[in-house]
Amino acid sequence: MEIMRVKDELVCTRRVAGLRASSLRVLENQAGKLLVATDPVGVPTGKWVITTSGSAARMAMPDVTIMTDLTICGIIDNWSE
């Protein structure tokens, strides 16, 4: 698990079938690297989140057949860098 900040929503009208209609977010990790994650919890821009990656990312989705390598698991209510 890693803590990241949501930078923006990612709108993608054409995607592989394995992503279905999953919400996507652009995240920034603490090193400044930008990543794309599936968002089953509906996080607004600017919030800090807990993420999971690898095969655990699929297990965090409501539908485990969604092809994802990074998933937002929760919104952090209070975080100071």
GROMACS .gro file of C-alpha atoms in nm:
model
   81
    1MET     CA    1   0.000   0.000   0.000
    2GLU     CA    2   0.112   0.352  -0.071
    3ILE     CA    3  -0.018   0.700   0.007
    4MET     CA    4  -0.077   0.923  -0.296
    5ARG     CA    5  -0.261   1.243  -0.388
    6VAL     CA    6  -0.535   1.263  -0.651
    7LYS     CA    7  -0.427   1.514  -0.915
    8ASP     CA    8  -0.719   1.489  -1.158
    9GLU     CA    9  -0.992   1.276  -1.307
   10LEU     CA   10  -0.897   1.088  -1.623
   11VAL     CA   11  -1.164   1.075  -1.893
   12CYS     CA   12  -1.104   0.793  -2.138
   13THR     CA   13  -1.376   0.726  -2.396
   14ARG     CA   14  -1.195   0.442  -2.575
   15ARG     CA   15  -1.045   0.169  -2.358
   16VAL     CA   16  -0.983  -0.203  -2.347
   17ALA     CA   17  -1.285  -0.413  -2.259
   18GLY     CA   18  -1.121  -0.533  -1.937
   19LEU     CA   19  -1.148  -0.185  -1.781
   20ARG     CA   20  -1.522  -0.166  -1.849
   21ALA     CA   21  -1.664   0.163  -1.717
   22SER     CA   22  -1.426   0.197  -1.420
   23SER     CA   23  -1.360   0.550  -1.296
   24LEU     CA   24  -0.997   0.651  -1.346
   25ARG     CA   25  -0.788   0.904  -1.153
   26VAL     CA   26  -0.444   1.054  -1.209
   27LEU     CA   27  -0.240   1.016  -0.890
   28GLU     CA   28   0.091   1.162  -0.780
   29ASN     CA   29   0.309   0.960  -0.544
   30GLN     CA   30   0.534   1.124  -0.286
   31ALA     CA   31   0.828   1.115  -0.530
   32GLY     CA   32   0.626   1.322  -0.781
   33LYS     CA   33   0.560   1.040  -1.029
   34LEU     CA   34   0.220   1.044  -1.201
   35LEU     CA   35   0.019   0.721  -1.216
   36VAL     CA   36  -0.330   0.616  -1.325
   37ALA     CA   37  -0.552   0.417  -1.089
   38THR     CA   38  -0.903   0.276  -1.089
   39ASP     CA   39  -1.129   0.448  -0.837
   40PRO     CA   40  -1.411   0.240  -0.687
   41VAL     CA   41  -1.469   0.488  -0.400
   42GLY     CA   42  -1.527   0.817  -0.589
   43VAL     CA   43  -1.239   1.034  -0.467
   44PRO     CA   44  -1.244   1.408  -0.544
   45THR     CA   45  -0.937   1.587  -0.678
   46GLY     CA   46  -0.682   1.699  -0.419
   47LYS     CA   47  -0.751   1.427  -0.161
   48TRP     CA   48  -0.488   1.193  -0.018
   49VAL     CA   49  -0.564   0.824  -0.071
   50ILE     CA   50  -0.439   0.478   0.016
   51THR     CA   51  -0.366   0.264  -0.288
   52THR     CA   52  -0.286  -0.098  -0.354
   53SER     CA   53  -0.101  -0.234  -0.656
   54GLY     CA   54  -0.027  -0.556  -0.838
   55SER     CA   55  -0.266  -0.849  -0.809
   56ALA     CA   56  -0.414  -0.702  -0.488
   57ALA     CA   57  -0.542  -0.407  -0.695
   58ARG     CA   58  -0.792  -0.634  -0.870
   59MET     CA   59  -0.911  -0.773  -0.537
   60ALA     CA   60  -0.989  -0.418  -0.416
   61MET     CA   61  -1.234  -0.364  -0.703
   62PRO     CA   62  -1.603  -0.457  -0.667
   63ASP     CA   63  -1.558  -0.676  -0.978
   64VAL     CA   64  -1.232  -0.874  -0.957
   65THR     CA   65  -1.231  -0.929  -1.334
   66ILE     CA   66  -1.146  -0.560  -1.395
   67MET     CA   67  -0.792  -0.541  -1.536
   68THR     CA   68  -0.610  -0.298  -1.308
   69ASP     CA   69  -0.265  -0.273  -1.156
   70LEU     CA   70  -0.337   0.020  -0.921
   71THR     CA   71  -0.657   0.078  -0.721
   72ILE     CA   72  -0.761   0.342  -0.471
   73CYS     CA   73  -0.871   0.166  -0.150
   74GLY     CA   74  -0.968   0.460   0.071
   75ILE     CA   75  -0.970   0.834   0.126
   76ILE     CA   76  -0.745   0.970   0.403
   77ASP     CA   77  -0.938   1.218   0.618
   78ASN     CA   78  -0.636   1.377   0.786
   79TRP     CA   79  -0.280   1.370   0.647
   80SER     CA   80   0.010   1.607   0.694
   81GLU     CA   81   0.302   1.549   0.460
   0.00000   0.00000   0.00000
